PDB file of C-alpha atoms in Angstrom:
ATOM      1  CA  UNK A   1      19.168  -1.990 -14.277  1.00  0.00           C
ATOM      2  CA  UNK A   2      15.437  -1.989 -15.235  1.00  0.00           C
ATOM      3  CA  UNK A   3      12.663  -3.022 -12.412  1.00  0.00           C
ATOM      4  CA  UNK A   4       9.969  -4.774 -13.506  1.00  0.00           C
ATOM      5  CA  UNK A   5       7.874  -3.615 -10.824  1.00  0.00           C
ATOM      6  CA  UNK A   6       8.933  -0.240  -9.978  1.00  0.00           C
ATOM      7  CA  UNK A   7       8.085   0.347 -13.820  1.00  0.00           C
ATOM      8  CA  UNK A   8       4.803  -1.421 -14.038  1.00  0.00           C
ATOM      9  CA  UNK A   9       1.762   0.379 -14.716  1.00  0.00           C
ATOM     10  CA  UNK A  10      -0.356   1.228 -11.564  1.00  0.00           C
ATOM     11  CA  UNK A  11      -4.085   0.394 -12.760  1.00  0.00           C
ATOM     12  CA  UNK A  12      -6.628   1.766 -10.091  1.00  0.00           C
ATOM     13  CA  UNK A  13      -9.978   0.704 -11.300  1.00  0.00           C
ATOM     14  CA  UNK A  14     -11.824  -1.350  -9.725  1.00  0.00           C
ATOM     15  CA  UNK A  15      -8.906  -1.476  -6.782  1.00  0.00           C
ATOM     16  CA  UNK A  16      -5.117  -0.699  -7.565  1.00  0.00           C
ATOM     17  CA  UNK A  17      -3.007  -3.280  -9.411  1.00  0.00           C
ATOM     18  CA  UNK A  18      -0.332  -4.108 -11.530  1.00  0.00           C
ATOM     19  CA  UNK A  19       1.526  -6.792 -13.738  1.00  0.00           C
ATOM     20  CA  UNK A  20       4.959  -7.014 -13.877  1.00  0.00           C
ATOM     21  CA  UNK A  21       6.812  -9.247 -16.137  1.00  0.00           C
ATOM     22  CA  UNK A  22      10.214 -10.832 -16.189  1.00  0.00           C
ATOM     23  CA  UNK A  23      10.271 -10.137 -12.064  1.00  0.00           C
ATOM     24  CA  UNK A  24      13.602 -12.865 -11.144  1.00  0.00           C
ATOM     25  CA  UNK A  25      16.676 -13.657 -13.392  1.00  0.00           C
ATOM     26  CA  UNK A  26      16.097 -16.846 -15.271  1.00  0.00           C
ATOM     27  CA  UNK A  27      18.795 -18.270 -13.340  1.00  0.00           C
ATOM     28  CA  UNK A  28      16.722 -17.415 -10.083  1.00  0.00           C
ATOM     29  CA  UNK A  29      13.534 -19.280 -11.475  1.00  0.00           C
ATOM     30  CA  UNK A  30      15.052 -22.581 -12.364  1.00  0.00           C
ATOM     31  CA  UNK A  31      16.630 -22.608  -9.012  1.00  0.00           C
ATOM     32  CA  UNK A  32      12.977 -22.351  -8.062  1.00  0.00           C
ATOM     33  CA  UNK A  33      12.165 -24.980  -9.847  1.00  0.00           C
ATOM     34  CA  UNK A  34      14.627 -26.957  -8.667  1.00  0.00           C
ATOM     35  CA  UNK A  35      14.054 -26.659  -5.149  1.00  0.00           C
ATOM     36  CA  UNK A  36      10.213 -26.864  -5.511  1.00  0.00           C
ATOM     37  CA  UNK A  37       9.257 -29.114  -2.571  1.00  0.00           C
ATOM     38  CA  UNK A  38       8.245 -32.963  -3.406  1.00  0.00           C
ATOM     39  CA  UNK A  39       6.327 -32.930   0.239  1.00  0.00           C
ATOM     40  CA  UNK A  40       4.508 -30.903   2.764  1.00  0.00           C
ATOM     41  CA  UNK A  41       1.908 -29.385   0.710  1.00  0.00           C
ATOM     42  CA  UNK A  42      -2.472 -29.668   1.611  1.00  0.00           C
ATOM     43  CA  UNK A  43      -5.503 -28.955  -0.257  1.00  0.00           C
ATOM     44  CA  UNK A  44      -6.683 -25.456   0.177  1.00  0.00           C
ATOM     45  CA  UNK A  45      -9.333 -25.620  -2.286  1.00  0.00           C
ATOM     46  CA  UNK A  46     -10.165 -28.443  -4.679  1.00  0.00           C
ATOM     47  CA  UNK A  47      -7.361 -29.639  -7.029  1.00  0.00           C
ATOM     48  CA  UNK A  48      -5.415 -26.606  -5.552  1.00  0.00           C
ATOM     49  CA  UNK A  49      -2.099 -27.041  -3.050  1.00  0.00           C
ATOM     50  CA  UNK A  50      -0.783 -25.199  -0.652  1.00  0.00           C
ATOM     51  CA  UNK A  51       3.259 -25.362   0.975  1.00  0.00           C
ATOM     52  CA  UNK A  52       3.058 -22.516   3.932  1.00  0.00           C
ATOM     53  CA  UNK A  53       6.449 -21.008   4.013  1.00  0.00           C
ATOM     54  CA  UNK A  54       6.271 -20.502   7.795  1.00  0.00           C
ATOM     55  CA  UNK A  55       9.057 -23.082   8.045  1.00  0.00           C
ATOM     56  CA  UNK A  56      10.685 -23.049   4.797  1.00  0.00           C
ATOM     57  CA  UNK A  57      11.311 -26.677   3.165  1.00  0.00           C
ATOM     58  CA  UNK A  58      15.124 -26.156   2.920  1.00  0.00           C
ATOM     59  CA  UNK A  59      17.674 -23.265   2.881  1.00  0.00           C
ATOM     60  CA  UNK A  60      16.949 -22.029  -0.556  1.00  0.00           C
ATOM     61  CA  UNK A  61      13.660 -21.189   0.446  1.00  0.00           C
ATOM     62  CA  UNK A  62      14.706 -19.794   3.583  1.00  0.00           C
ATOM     63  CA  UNK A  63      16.852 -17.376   1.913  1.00  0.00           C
ATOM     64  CA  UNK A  64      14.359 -16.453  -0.725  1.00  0.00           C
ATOM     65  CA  UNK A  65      12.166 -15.419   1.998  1.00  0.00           C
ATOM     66  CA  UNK A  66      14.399 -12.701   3.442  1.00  0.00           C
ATOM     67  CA  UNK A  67      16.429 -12.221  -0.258  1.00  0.00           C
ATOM     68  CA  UNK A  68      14.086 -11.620  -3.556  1.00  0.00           C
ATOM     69  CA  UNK A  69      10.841 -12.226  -1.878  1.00  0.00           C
ATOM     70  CA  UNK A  70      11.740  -8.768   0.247  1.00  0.00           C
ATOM     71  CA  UNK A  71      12.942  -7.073  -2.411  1.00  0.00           C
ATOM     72  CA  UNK A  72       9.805  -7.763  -4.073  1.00  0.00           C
ATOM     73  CA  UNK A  73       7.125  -6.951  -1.726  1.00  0.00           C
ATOM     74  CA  UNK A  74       8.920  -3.453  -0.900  1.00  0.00           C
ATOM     75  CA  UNK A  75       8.752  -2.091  -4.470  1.00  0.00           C
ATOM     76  CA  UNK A  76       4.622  -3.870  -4.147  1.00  0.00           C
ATOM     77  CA  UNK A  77       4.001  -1.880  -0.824  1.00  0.00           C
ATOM     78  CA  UNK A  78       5.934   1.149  -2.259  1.00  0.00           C
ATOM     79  CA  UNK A  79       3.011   1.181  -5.189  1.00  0.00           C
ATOM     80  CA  UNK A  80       0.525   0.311  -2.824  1.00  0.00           C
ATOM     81  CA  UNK A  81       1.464   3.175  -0.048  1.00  0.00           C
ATOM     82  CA  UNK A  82      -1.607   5.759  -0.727  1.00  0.00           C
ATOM     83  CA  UNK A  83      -4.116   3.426  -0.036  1.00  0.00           C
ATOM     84  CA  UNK A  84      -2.112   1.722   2.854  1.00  0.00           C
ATOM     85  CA  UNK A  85      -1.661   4.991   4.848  1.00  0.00           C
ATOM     86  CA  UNK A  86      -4.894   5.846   4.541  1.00  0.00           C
ATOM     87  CA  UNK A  87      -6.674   2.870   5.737  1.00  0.00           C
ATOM     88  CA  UNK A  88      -3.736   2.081   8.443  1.00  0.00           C
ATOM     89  CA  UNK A  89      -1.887   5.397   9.205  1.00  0.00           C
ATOM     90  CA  UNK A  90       1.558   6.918   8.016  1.00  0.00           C
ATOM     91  CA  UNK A  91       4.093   4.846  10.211  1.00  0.00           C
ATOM     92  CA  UNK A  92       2.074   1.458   9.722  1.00  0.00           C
ATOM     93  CA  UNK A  93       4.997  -1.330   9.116  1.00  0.00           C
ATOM     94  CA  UNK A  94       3.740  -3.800   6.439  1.00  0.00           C
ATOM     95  CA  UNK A  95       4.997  -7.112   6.080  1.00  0.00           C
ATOM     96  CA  UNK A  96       4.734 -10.468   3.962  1.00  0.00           C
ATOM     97  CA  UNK A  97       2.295 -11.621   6.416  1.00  0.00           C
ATOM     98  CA  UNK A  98       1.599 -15.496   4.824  1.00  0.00           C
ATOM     99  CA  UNK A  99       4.034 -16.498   2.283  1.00  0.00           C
ATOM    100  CA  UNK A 100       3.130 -19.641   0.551  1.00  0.00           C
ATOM    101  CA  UNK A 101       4.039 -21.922  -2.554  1.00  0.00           C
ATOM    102  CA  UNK A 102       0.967 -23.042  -4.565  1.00  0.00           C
ATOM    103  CA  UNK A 103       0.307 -26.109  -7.435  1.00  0.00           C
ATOM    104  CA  UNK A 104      -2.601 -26.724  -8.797  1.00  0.00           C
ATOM    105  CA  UNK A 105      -3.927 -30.586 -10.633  1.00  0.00           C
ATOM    106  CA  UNK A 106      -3.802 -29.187 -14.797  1.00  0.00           C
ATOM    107  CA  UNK A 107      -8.096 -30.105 -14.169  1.00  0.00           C
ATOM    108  CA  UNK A 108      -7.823 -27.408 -11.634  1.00  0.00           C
ATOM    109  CA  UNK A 109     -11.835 -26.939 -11.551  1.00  0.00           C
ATOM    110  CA  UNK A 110     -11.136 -23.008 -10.412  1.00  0.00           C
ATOM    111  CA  UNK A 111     -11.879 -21.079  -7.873  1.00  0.00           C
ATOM    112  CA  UNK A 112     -14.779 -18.742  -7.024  1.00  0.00           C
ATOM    113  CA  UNK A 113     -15.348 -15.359  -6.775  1.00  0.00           C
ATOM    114  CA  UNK A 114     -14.208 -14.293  -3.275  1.00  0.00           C
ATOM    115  CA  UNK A 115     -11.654 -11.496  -2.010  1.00  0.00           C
ATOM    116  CA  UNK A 116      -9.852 -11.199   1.473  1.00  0.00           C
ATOM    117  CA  UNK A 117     -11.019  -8.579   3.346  1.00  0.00           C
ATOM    118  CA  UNK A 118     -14.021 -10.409   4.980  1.00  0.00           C
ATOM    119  CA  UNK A 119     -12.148 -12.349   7.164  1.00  0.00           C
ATOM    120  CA  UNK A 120      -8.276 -10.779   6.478  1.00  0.00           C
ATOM    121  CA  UNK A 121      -9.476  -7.252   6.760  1.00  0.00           C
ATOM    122  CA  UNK A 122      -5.347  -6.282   7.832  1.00  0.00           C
ATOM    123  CA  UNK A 123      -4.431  -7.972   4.576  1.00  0.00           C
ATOM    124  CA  UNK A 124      -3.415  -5.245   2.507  1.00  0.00           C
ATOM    125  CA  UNK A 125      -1.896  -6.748  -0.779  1.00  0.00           C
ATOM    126  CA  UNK A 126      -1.912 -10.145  -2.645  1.00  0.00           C
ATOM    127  CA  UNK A 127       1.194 -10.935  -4.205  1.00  0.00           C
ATOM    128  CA  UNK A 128       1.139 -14.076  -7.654  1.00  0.00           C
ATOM    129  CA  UNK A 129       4.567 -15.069  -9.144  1.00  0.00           C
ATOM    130  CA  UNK A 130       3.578 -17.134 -11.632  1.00  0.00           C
ATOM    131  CA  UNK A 131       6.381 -20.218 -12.735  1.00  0.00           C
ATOM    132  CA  UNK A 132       5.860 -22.865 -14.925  1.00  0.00           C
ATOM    133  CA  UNK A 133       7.477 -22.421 -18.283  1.00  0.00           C
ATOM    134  CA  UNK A 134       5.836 -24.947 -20.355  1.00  0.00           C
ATOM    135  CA  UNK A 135       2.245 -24.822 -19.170  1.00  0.00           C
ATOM    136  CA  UNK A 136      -0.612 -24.849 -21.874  1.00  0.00           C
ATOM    137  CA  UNK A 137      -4.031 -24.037 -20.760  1.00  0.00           C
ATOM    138  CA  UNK A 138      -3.318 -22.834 -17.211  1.00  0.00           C
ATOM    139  CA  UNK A 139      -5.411 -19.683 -16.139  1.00  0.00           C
ATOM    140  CA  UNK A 140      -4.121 -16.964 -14.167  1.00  0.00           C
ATOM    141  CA  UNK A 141      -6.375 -14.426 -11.652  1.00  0.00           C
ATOM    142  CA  UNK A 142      -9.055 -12.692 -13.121  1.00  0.00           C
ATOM    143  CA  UNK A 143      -9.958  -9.217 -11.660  1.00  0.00           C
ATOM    144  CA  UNK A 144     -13.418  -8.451 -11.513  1.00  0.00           C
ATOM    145  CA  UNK A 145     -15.955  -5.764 -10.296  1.00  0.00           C
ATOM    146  CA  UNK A 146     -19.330  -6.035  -9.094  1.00  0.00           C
ATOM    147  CA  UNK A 147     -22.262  -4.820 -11.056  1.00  0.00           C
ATOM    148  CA  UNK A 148     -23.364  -1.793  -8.098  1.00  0.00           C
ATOM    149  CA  UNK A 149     -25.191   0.479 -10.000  1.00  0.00           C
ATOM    150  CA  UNK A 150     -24.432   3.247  -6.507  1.00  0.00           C
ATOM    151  CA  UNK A 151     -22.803   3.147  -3.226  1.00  0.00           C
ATOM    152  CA  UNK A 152     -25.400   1.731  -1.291  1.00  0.00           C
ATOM    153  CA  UNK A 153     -25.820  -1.457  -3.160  1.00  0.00           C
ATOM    154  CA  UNK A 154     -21.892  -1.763  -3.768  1.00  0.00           C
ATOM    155  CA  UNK A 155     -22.184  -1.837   0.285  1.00  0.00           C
ATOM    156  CA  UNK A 156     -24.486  -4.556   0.348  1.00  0.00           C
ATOM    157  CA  UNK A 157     -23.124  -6.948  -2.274  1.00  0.00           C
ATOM    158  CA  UNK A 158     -19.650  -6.615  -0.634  1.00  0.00           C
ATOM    159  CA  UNK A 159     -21.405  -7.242   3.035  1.00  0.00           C
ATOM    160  CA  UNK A 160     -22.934 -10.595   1.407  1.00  0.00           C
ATOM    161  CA  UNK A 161     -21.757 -13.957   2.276  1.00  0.00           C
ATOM    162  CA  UNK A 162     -18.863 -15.180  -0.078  1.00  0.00           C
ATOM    163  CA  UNK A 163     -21.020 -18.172  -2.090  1.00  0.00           C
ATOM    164  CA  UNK A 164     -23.529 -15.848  -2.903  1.00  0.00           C
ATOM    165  CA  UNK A 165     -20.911 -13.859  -5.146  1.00  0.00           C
ATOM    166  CA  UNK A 166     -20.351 -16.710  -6.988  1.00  0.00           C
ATOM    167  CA  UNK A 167     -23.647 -16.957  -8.432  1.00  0.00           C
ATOM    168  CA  UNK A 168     -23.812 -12.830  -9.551  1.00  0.00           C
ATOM    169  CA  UNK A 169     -22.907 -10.542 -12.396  1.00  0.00           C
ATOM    170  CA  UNK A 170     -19.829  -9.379 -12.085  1.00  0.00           C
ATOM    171  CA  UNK A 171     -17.518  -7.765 -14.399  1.00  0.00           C
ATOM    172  CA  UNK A 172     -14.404  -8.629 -15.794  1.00  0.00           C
ATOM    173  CA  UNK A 173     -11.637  -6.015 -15.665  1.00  0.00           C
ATOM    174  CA  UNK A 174      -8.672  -8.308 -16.284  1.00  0.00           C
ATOM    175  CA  UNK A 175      -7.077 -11.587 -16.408  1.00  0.00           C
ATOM    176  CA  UNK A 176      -3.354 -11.712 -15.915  1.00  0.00           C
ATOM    177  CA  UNK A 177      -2.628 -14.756 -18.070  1.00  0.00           C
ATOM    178  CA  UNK A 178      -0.457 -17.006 -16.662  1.00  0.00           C
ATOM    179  CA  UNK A 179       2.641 -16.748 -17.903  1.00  0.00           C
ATOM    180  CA  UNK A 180       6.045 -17.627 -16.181  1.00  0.00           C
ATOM    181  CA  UNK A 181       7.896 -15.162 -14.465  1.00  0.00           C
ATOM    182  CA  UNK A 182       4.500 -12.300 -13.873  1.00  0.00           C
ATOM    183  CA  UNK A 183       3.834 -11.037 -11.156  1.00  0.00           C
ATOM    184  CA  UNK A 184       0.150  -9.911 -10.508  1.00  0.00           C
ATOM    185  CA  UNK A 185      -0.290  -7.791  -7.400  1.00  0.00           C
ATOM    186  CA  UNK A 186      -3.753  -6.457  -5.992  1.00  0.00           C
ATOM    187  CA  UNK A 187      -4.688  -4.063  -3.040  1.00  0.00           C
ATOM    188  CA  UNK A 188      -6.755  -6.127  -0.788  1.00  0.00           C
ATOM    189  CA  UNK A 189      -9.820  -4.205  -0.205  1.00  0.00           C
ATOM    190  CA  UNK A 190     -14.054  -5.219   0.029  1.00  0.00           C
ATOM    191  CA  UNK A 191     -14.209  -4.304  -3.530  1.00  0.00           C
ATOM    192  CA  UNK A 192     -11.208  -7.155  -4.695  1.00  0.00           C
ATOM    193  CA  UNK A 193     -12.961  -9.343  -6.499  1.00  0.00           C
ATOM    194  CA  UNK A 194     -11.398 -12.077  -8.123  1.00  0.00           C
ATOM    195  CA  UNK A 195     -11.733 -15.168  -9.333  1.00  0.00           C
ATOM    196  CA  UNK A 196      -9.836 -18.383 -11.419  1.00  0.00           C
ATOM    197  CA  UNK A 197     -11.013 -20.237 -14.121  1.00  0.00           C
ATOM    198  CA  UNK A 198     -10.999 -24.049 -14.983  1.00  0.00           C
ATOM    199  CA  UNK A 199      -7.902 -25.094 -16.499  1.00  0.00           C
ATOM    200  CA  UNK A 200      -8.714 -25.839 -19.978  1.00  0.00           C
ATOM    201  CA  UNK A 201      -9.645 -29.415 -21.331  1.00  0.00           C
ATOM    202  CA  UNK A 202      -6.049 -31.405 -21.838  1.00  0.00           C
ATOM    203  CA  UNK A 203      -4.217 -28.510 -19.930  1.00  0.00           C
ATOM    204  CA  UNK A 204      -0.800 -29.232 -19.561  1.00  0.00           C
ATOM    205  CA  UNK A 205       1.006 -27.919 -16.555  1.00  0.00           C
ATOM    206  CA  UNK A 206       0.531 -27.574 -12.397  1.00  0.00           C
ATOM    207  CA  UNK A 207      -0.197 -23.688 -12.045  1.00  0.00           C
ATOM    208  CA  UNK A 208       3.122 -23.332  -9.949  1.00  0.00           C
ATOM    209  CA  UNK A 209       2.895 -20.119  -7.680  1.00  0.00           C
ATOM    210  CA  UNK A 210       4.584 -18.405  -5.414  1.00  0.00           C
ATOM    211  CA  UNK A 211       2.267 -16.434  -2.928  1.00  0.00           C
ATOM    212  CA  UNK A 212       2.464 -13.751  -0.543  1.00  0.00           C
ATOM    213  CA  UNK A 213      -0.146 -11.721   1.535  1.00  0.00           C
ATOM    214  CA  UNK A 214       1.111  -8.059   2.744  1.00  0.00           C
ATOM    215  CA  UNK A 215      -0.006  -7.925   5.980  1.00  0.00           C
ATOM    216  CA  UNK A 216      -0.512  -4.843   8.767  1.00  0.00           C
ATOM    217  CA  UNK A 217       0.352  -5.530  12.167  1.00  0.00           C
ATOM    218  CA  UNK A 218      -3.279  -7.638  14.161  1.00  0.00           C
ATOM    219  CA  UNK A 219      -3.862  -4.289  16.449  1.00  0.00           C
ATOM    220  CA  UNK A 220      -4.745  -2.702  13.651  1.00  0.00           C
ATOM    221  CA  UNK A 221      -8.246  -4.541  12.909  1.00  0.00           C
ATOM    222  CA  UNK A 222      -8.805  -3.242  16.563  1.00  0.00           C
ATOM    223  CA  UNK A 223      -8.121  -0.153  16.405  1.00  0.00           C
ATOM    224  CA  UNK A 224     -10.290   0.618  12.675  1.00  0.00           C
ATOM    225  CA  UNK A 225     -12.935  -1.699  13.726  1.00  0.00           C
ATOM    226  CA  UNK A 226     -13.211  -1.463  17.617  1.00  0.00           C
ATOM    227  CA  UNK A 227     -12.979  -5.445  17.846  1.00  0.00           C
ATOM    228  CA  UNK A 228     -10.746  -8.052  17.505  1.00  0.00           C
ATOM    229  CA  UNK A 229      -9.384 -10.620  14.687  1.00  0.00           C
ATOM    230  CA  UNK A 230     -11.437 -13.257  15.867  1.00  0.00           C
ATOM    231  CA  UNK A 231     -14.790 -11.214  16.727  1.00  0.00           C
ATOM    232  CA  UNK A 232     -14.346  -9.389  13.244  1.00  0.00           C
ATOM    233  CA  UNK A 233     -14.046 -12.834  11.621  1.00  0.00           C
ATOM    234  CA  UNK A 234     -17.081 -14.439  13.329  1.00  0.00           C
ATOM    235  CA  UNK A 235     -19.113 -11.381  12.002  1.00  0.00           C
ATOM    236  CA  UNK A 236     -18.295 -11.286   8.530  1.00  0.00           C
ATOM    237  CA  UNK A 237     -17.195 -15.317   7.907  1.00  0.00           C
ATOM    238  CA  UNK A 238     -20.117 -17.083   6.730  1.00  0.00           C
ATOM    239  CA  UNK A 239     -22.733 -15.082   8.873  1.00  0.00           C
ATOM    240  CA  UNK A 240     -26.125 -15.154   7.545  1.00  0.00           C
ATOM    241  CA  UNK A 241     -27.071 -11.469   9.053  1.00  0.00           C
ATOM    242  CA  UNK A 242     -23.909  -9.550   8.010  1.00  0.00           C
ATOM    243  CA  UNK A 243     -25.668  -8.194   5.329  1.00  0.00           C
ATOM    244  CA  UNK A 244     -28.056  -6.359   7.391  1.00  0.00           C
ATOM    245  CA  UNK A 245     -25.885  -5.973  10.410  1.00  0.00           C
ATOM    246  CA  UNK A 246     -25.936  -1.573  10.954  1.00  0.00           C
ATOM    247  CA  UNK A 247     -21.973  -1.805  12.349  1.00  0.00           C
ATOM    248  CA  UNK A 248     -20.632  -4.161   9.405  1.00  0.00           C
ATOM    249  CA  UNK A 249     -22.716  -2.019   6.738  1.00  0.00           C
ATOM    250  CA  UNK A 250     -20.897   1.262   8.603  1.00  0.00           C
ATOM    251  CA  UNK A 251     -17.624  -0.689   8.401  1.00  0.00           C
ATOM    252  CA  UNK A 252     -17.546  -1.527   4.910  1.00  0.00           C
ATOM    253  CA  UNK A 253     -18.768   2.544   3.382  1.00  0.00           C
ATOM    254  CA  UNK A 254     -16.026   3.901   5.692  1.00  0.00           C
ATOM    255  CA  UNK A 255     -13.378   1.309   3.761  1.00  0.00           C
ATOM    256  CA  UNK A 256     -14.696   1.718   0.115  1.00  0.00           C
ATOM    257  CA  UNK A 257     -15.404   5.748   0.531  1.00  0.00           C
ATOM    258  CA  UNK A 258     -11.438   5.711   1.941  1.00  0.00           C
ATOM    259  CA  UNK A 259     -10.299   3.085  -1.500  1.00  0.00           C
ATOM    260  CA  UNK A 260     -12.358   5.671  -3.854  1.00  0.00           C
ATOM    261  CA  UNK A 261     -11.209   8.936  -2.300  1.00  0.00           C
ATOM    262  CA  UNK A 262      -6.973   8.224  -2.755  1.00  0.00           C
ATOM    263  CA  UNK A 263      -8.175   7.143  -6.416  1.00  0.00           C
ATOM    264  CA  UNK A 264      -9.828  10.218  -7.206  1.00  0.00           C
ATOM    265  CA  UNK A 265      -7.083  12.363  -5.558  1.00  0.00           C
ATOM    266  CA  UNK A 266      -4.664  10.723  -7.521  1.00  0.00           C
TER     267      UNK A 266
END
């Protein structure tokens, strides 16, 4: 039986990543569609929807959690595993930390550049199944890297508050168009950039997605950083000094000389 993901090409520049296509069994993805909840969704950004699967909807969605939505984040983390031991250590246990169903309005403005690791830093992987089947001007995640010309600055730009990204040079290294049935999958690191762009003019479609954040167990941010969740958050989130700030400068060369130093052993 083929796998999708176990044969998907492993892409390491600027932070690993992959596409897979044709992830679930058609079957599978109407029943997805079929079960898509009417209710219980709120605005994470704007024109943008968010269901938290936390407490699932209804049984179909509580048996995808533990059924294909495992299956699938094992063969992500498996792919993912060099730069997960290295950042958390060898017998870290990594879980779908925030699993989530997403829809979007079809004038879906976007969404900035941003990544996770300023205020998720035990976030270790971002999971996108995309699903509508008849969607026409949809956009899927575009990939980008920043325009560092050496370490020091690539330090400083990722150490900068999020809405000052937005308004940089950045490059683009892919966009995994959205097509049903794709996964795209992304190490979360300081360097994973990404971004979505306005649906197009008359799109058709609600940018259907199902969403899941690998996650490392909370001690961990203490025991890499030497403070908690919370202090690491207030820190990085929004903080006009961070970029200056000696300990979160230290923080972030340790991280992106451990992302760079698996991809040139491999």
């Amino acid at each position: 039986m083929v796998d999708p993901i176990g044969q998907a090409q492993l892409h390491i520049d600027p932070v690993p990543w992959f596409i897979a296509d044709n992830v679930l069994s058609s079957d599978l993805l109407e029943e997805m569609h079929r079960n898509w909840p009417t209710s219980g969704f709120s605005s994470e950004v704007p024109h943008n929807y968010v269901c938290n699967l936390e407490s699932p909807p209804s049984p179909f969605w509580a048996d995808f959690k533990v059924g294909p939505c495992m299956d699938i984040c094992q063969k992500a983390i498996s792919k993912f595993w060099p730069w997960i031991t290295v950042r958390y250590g060898p017998d870290v246990i990594v879980e779908p930390g925030y699993i989530s169903l997403m829809q979007a309005d079809p004038n879906y403005p976007g969404h900035m550049t941003h990544n996770h690791h300023y205020h998720d830093p035990e976030w270790c992987g971002t999971l996108l199944l995309y699903l509508d089947s008849d969607s026409q001007g949809i956009q899927g995640t575009t990939l980008l890297r920043s325009g560092a010309l050496d370490l020091d600055e690539e330090i400083r730009i990722a150490a900068l508050d999020v809405p000052t990204w937005n308004s940089m040079e950045f490059d683009e290294i892919v966009t995994a168009d959205y097509i049903p049935n794709r996964l795209f999958a992304m190490f979360d690191s300081p360097l994973s950039y990404h971004c979505v762009k306005a649906a197009a003019p008359n799109a058709v479609g609600n940018r259907r997605i199902f969403r899941v954040h690998l996650k490392a167990p909370n001690h961990c941010v203490q025991s890499i950083y030497g403070v908690s969740l919370d202090i690491y958050q207030k820190m990085r989130w929004h903080s006009p000094t961070a970029a200056t700030d000696p300990t979160i400068l230290g923080w972030l060369r340790r991280d992106i000389e451990e992302l760079r130093r698996v991809q040139w052993a491999g």
